[in-house]
Amino acid sequence: MSETVMYKVEMSLTGRLTQLPDSQKIFGALIYLYVEQYSSERAASLVSKIRDGKLFFSLSNMLPLDYYPTPQTYLIDQLGKQHLNQTDRGKNKMRYQAIKKRSFMKWGEINKIISNPMIASNLYPFVTIQSSQQIHAAIDSIRYDMPGLDPNVYSVPEVNVVEETSKGKIANITKFSFYICADKCPESVELLEALRRAKERKRRFFLGTRASQGFNTFVVEHIKPELIDLQEQASAYLNLGMLLPQVIDFKCSSLKLFTSERRPYDFVGGWEKEKLRKFISFIDAGSIVFLPEGRKKAGRSLQSPFNDRDIVFGNSFLLPLEFDRRKQHAGVSTS
């Protein structure tokens, strides 16, 4: 098996968020960066190698710095298997709420909660996602130089990524990171060099909608080699991104699915509503997957149904768990 390199890319949020960027969004931004530094032809070659499985390249979602997605589906499934009396069922409801609130946890706490989901309410710190709607007004009379036009009022969905400690202290998080794992090859070396140059010149990354209004923009703070032991002999992994499955054990895995709508985009007209829509389901972050043939065969990327040069990226970053597959069997959730 070819040698792999792994990096943790730490980023700062420079404005507000409408959603946390996923691994597909980050992949698109990295390929765009690669085009800037080299050429569209070389970027197309890189994308083709990733699609055809000639080059292993995986990414995580954007995560709160030093936090990981909580395996909520697995934990809730384990709570449901408990044989409890009426009083303990009431406590289980509180444990369920505690698990749902903990969107992200530290690695040590994740291992603790996997071993014993009953202690969920006692584990701190954790990160939760708070959603809201912010009202905005566009002054069209100024924009179009037509006095008398009424303001165009609209709402924008926003999220706050909030850290909570055991003392009740709450703080908004602005420091994030994502992980890269790839075969060591000229292309991966070039991509890391492009990221370093972007860091040096404080280049902004637009990782979502409404970037012109200050939303979803990030800058690179640090690029650090990661020394995580990927344990090719491990069977269970925590999924950190959007995974299109190739070879996984569905029976033993605990999965949360995310279904995405795909539509062609026209530069002039925007999203083409009249054309056929495509739907594709991913294994979401926080799922626990069992991999009979290792992490390099877990995921795959597919050719876009709308553009031969584009791909639907589905190679997610996977983190090994100390998990005995002979003792643990989890169900599948599609919620």
XYZ file of C-alpha atoms in Angstrom:
335
model
C 0.000 0.000 0.000
C 1.384 3.417 -0.975
C 2.529 5.871 1.683
C -0.014 8.431 2.811
C 0.338 11.942 4.208
C -2.092 13.502 6.636
C -2.599 17.151 7.584
C -4.791 19.185 9.870
C -5.666 22.555 8.302
C -6.706 25.078 10.958
C -8.891 27.970 9.799
C -10.492 31.079 11.264
C -14.022 32.172 10.471
C -13.952 35.797 9.310
C -17.678 36.499 9.439
C -20.873 34.586 10.130
C -22.115 31.149 9.111
C -25.165 29.818 7.323
C -23.899 26.235 7.704
C -20.719 24.332 8.486
C -18.964 23.482 5.183
C -18.889 19.770 4.372
C -16.097 17.788 2.702
C -17.603 18.279 -0.786
C -17.598 22.050 -0.390
C -14.005 21.970 0.877
C -12.950 19.699 -2.011
C -14.375 22.176 -4.519
C -12.499 25.049 -2.856
C -9.218 23.084 -2.899
C -9.567 22.213 -6.579
C -10.309 25.862 -7.372
C -7.137 26.780 -5.464
C -5.212 24.168 -7.459
C -6.472 25.737 -10.692
C -5.286 29.169 -9.493
C -1.794 27.917 -8.701
C -1.253 25.580 -11.633
C -3.820 25.182 -14.449
C -7.303 23.894 -15.194
C -5.801 21.046 -17.253
C -3.693 19.803 -14.339
C -6.650 20.181 -11.989
C -8.804 18.109 -14.369
C -6.127 15.410 -14.363
C -6.054 15.403 -10.550
C -9.847 15.133 -10.331
C -9.828 12.297 -12.874
C -7.270 10.311 -10.832
C -9.348 10.733 -7.675
C -12.543 9.670 -9.473
C -10.887 6.572 -10.973
C -9.307 5.527 -7.677
C -5.749 5.983 -8.971
C -5.039 8.514 -6.225
C -6.414 8.173 -2.698
C -7.568 11.548 -1.387
C -9.919 12.026 1.566
C -11.287 15.016 3.449
C -13.266 15.718 6.591
C -16.013 18.269 7.019
C -15.135 21.577 8.646
C -15.031 20.812 12.380
C -14.751 22.963 15.499
C -11.046 23.029 16.349
C -10.034 19.898 18.326
C -13.581 18.495 18.264
C -15.051 15.531 16.387
C -18.608 14.594 15.354
C -20.500 12.697 18.038
C -21.740 9.240 16.895
C -25.305 10.119 17.866
C -27.073 7.403 15.856
C -25.026 4.648 17.464
C -25.442 6.074 20.975
C -29.215 6.518 20.664
C -29.489 2.983 19.301
C -27.596 1.674 22.338
C -29.873 3.585 24.715
C -32.880 1.993 23.039
C -31.527 -1.482 23.785
C -31.508 -0.892 27.540
C -34.117 -2.801 29.585
C -35.221 -0.143 32.057
C -37.979 0.444 34.588
C -40.333 3.439 34.383
C -38.057 5.735 36.426
C -34.980 4.899 34.369
C -36.915 5.449 31.131
C -37.422 9.057 32.226
C -33.673 9.370 32.803
C -33.064 7.843 29.398
C -35.081 10.656 27.825
C -32.705 13.156 29.424
C -29.727 11.117 28.172
C -31.218 11.146 24.682
C -31.556 14.937 24.830
C -27.978 15.235 26.117
C -26.676 13.159 23.186
C -28.640 15.185 20.615
C -27.282 18.422 22.089
C -23.668 17.239 21.825
C -22.979 17.693 18.117
C -19.210 17.558 18.635
C -17.040 16.244 21.464
C -13.371 15.903 22.340
C -11.761 12.612 21.309
C -11.374 11.374 24.889
C -15.031 12.026 25.645
C -16.132 10.278 22.432
C -14.341 7.119 23.511
C -15.942 7.374 26.955
C -19.469 7.840 25.630
C -19.094 4.960 23.154
C -18.109 2.700 26.052
C -21.046 3.908 28.167
C -23.789 6.072 26.583
C -25.497 6.298 29.990
C -22.975 8.953 31.120
C -23.780 11.380 28.277
C -25.123 14.128 30.579
C -21.885 14.206 32.583
C -19.421 14.723 29.722
C -18.002 18.207 29.090
C -16.974 20.255 27.211
C -18.992 19.827 24.035
C -20.061 21.861 21.015
C -23.638 22.396 19.905
C -25.151 24.038 16.806
C -27.712 26.794 17.319
C -29.854 27.799 14.327
C -31.587 31.126 13.806
C -33.109 33.384 11.158
C -31.688 36.874 10.727
C -33.837 39.556 9.069
C -32.159 41.656 6.365
C -33.422 44.517 4.224
C -32.190 45.374 0.730
C -32.733 49.057 -0.131
C -33.671 48.661 -3.788
C -34.404 52.401 -4.207
C -30.684 53.097 -3.699
C -29.445 50.095 -5.656
C -31.499 50.946 -8.747
C -31.566 54.752 -8.218
C -35.357 54.691 -8.156
C -36.666 56.634 -5.139
C -39.899 55.341 -3.663
C -39.274 51.608 -3.934
C -40.089 49.710 -0.748
C -37.251 47.886 1.053
C -36.932 44.215 0.123
C -37.093 42.379 3.469
C -35.830 38.792 3.621
C -34.462 36.339 6.180
C -31.139 34.498 6.118
C -30.616 31.226 8.042
C -27.607 31.393 10.336
C -25.889 28.998 12.689
C -23.800 29.657 15.764
C -21.251 27.024 16.757
C -21.201 27.155 20.549
C -18.904 25.509 23.105
C -20.392 24.654 26.503
C -18.413 23.704 29.619
C -19.482 21.995 32.833
C -19.593 25.360 34.627
C -22.248 26.612 32.224
C -19.821 28.825 30.341
C -20.831 29.332 26.711
C -18.624 30.753 23.970
C -19.037 31.132 20.204
C -16.390 29.227 18.261
C -14.511 30.935 15.432
C -11.604 28.471 15.132
C -12.155 25.431 12.922
C -10.196 22.744 11.133
C -10.460 20.045 8.508
C -8.345 16.970 7.823
C -6.661 15.785 4.630
C -5.339 12.263 4.046
C -3.852 11.445 0.647
C -1.350 9.283 -1.160
C 2.092 10.843 -1.118
C 2.524 11.953 -4.732
C 3.422 15.091 -6.743
C -0.211 16.268 -6.829
C -0.719 16.092 -3.056
C 2.606 17.878 -2.491
C 1.516 20.612 -4.907
C -1.858 21.014 -3.209
C -0.251 21.410 0.205
C 2.151 23.970 -1.248
C -0.823 25.880 -2.703
C -2.447 25.885 0.749
C 0.760 27.238 2.303
C 0.857 30.059 -0.226
C -2.796 30.823 0.493
C -1.955 31.023 4.196
C 0.949 33.393 3.573
C -1.118 35.857 1.570
C -4.171 35.462 3.843
C -6.334 34.357 0.934
C -10.008 34.056 1.821
C -11.878 30.824 1.150
C -15.560 31.173 0.269
C -17.189 28.011 1.597
C -20.886 28.673 1.234
C -23.560 31.054 0.025
C -23.763 34.818 0.603
C -19.998 35.291 0.765
C -20.444 38.823 -0.623
C -22.449 39.602 2.535
C -19.689 38.306 4.801
C -20.987 34.768 5.342
C -19.017 31.500 5.216
C -15.557 32.986 4.659
C -12.421 31.472 6.186
C -8.664 32.025 6.194
C -5.949 29.439 6.823
C -4.147 29.844 10.165
C -1.984 26.698 10.405
C -1.188 23.577 8.372
C 0.066 20.811 10.632
C 1.193 17.259 9.841
C -0.984 14.805 11.765
C 0.513 11.754 13.456
C -2.718 9.808 13.941
C -2.120 6.057 13.724
C -4.554 5.023 11.010
C -4.284 1.356 12.078
C -4.975 -0.416 8.810
C -5.911 -3.463 10.889
C -8.741 -1.559 12.621
C -12.256 -2.528 11.595
C -14.350 0.335 12.984
C -13.986 3.999 12.045
C -15.685 7.271 12.893
C -16.725 9.071 9.720
C -15.707 12.757 9.663
C -17.119 13.790 6.281
C -19.579 12.937 3.510
C -18.997 9.328 2.458
C -20.207 7.613 -0.710
C -19.831 3.961 0.314
C -17.881 1.465 -1.746
C -16.860 -1.424 0.530
C -18.329 -1.278 4.035
C -20.117 -3.778 6.283
C -23.649 -2.368 6.415
C -24.814 -4.955 8.944
C -22.327 -3.911 11.626
C -22.186 -0.202 10.805
C -24.281 2.488 12.484
C -25.251 4.960 9.801
C -26.901 8.328 9.502
C -27.794 9.180 5.910
C -27.873 12.578 4.239
C -29.638 12.987 0.892
C -28.480 15.784 -1.419
C -30.297 17.273 -4.399
C -28.248 17.912 -7.541
C -29.193 20.366 -10.269
C -27.163 21.784 -13.184
C -25.954 25.353 -12.787
C -25.944 27.947 -15.559
C -23.671 30.939 -15.018
C -26.267 33.348 -16.447
C -29.519 31.876 -15.188
C -28.351 30.256 -11.941
C -29.814 26.919 -10.865
C -31.803 25.385 -13.703
C -35.117 24.436 -12.120
C -36.651 23.010 -15.266
C -34.034 20.313 -15.850
C -34.104 16.870 -14.272
C -33.028 16.864 -10.651
C -30.778 14.148 -9.245
C -30.698 12.885 -5.671
C -27.781 11.139 -4.023
C -27.397 9.816 -0.471
C -24.210 10.042 1.580
C -23.183 8.484 4.861
C -23.085 11.514 7.144
C -20.398 12.572 9.608
C -20.696 10.904 13.013
C -21.574 7.513 11.537
C -19.591 4.486 12.675
C -18.519 2.320 9.740
C -16.955 -1.142 9.683
C -14.481 -1.623 6.853
C -13.658 -5.217 5.844
C -11.113 -4.050 3.225
C -9.678 -0.963 4.957
C -10.252 2.773 4.703
C -8.902 3.225 1.145
C -11.736 1.137 -0.259
C -14.424 2.578 2.018
C -15.497 5.472 -0.186
C -15.538 6.572 -3.797
C -16.193 9.553 -6.022
C -18.555 9.568 -8.991
C -18.672 11.485 -12.239
C -21.117 14.376 -12.148
C -24.324 13.683 -14.099
C -24.167 17.240 -15.499
C -20.491 17.840 -16.377
C -17.907 15.280 -17.496
C -15.058 17.220 -15.871
C -16.720 17.381 -12.440
C -17.134 14.697 -9.801
C -19.343 14.065 -6.808
C -16.685 13.762 -4.119
C -17.338 10.976 -1.612
C -13.969 10.042 -0.084
C -14.414 10.920 3.564
C -11.732 11.135 6.249
C -12.117 8.161 8.605
C -10.702 7.932 12.122
C -10.046 4.478 13.669
C -11.934 3.530 16.826
C -11.049 1.045 19.538
C -14.153 -0.966 18.892
C -14.684 -4.755 19.035
C -16.896 -5.714 16.102
C -17.459 -9.151 17.600
C -19.248 -7.597 20.562
C -20.946 -4.560 19.056
C -23.561 -4.550 16.311
C -25.392 -1.354 15.478
C -28.486 -0.658 13.392
C -28.987 1.588 10.403
C -30.819 4.907 10.657
C -32.026 6.950 7.721
C -33.138 9.922 9.762
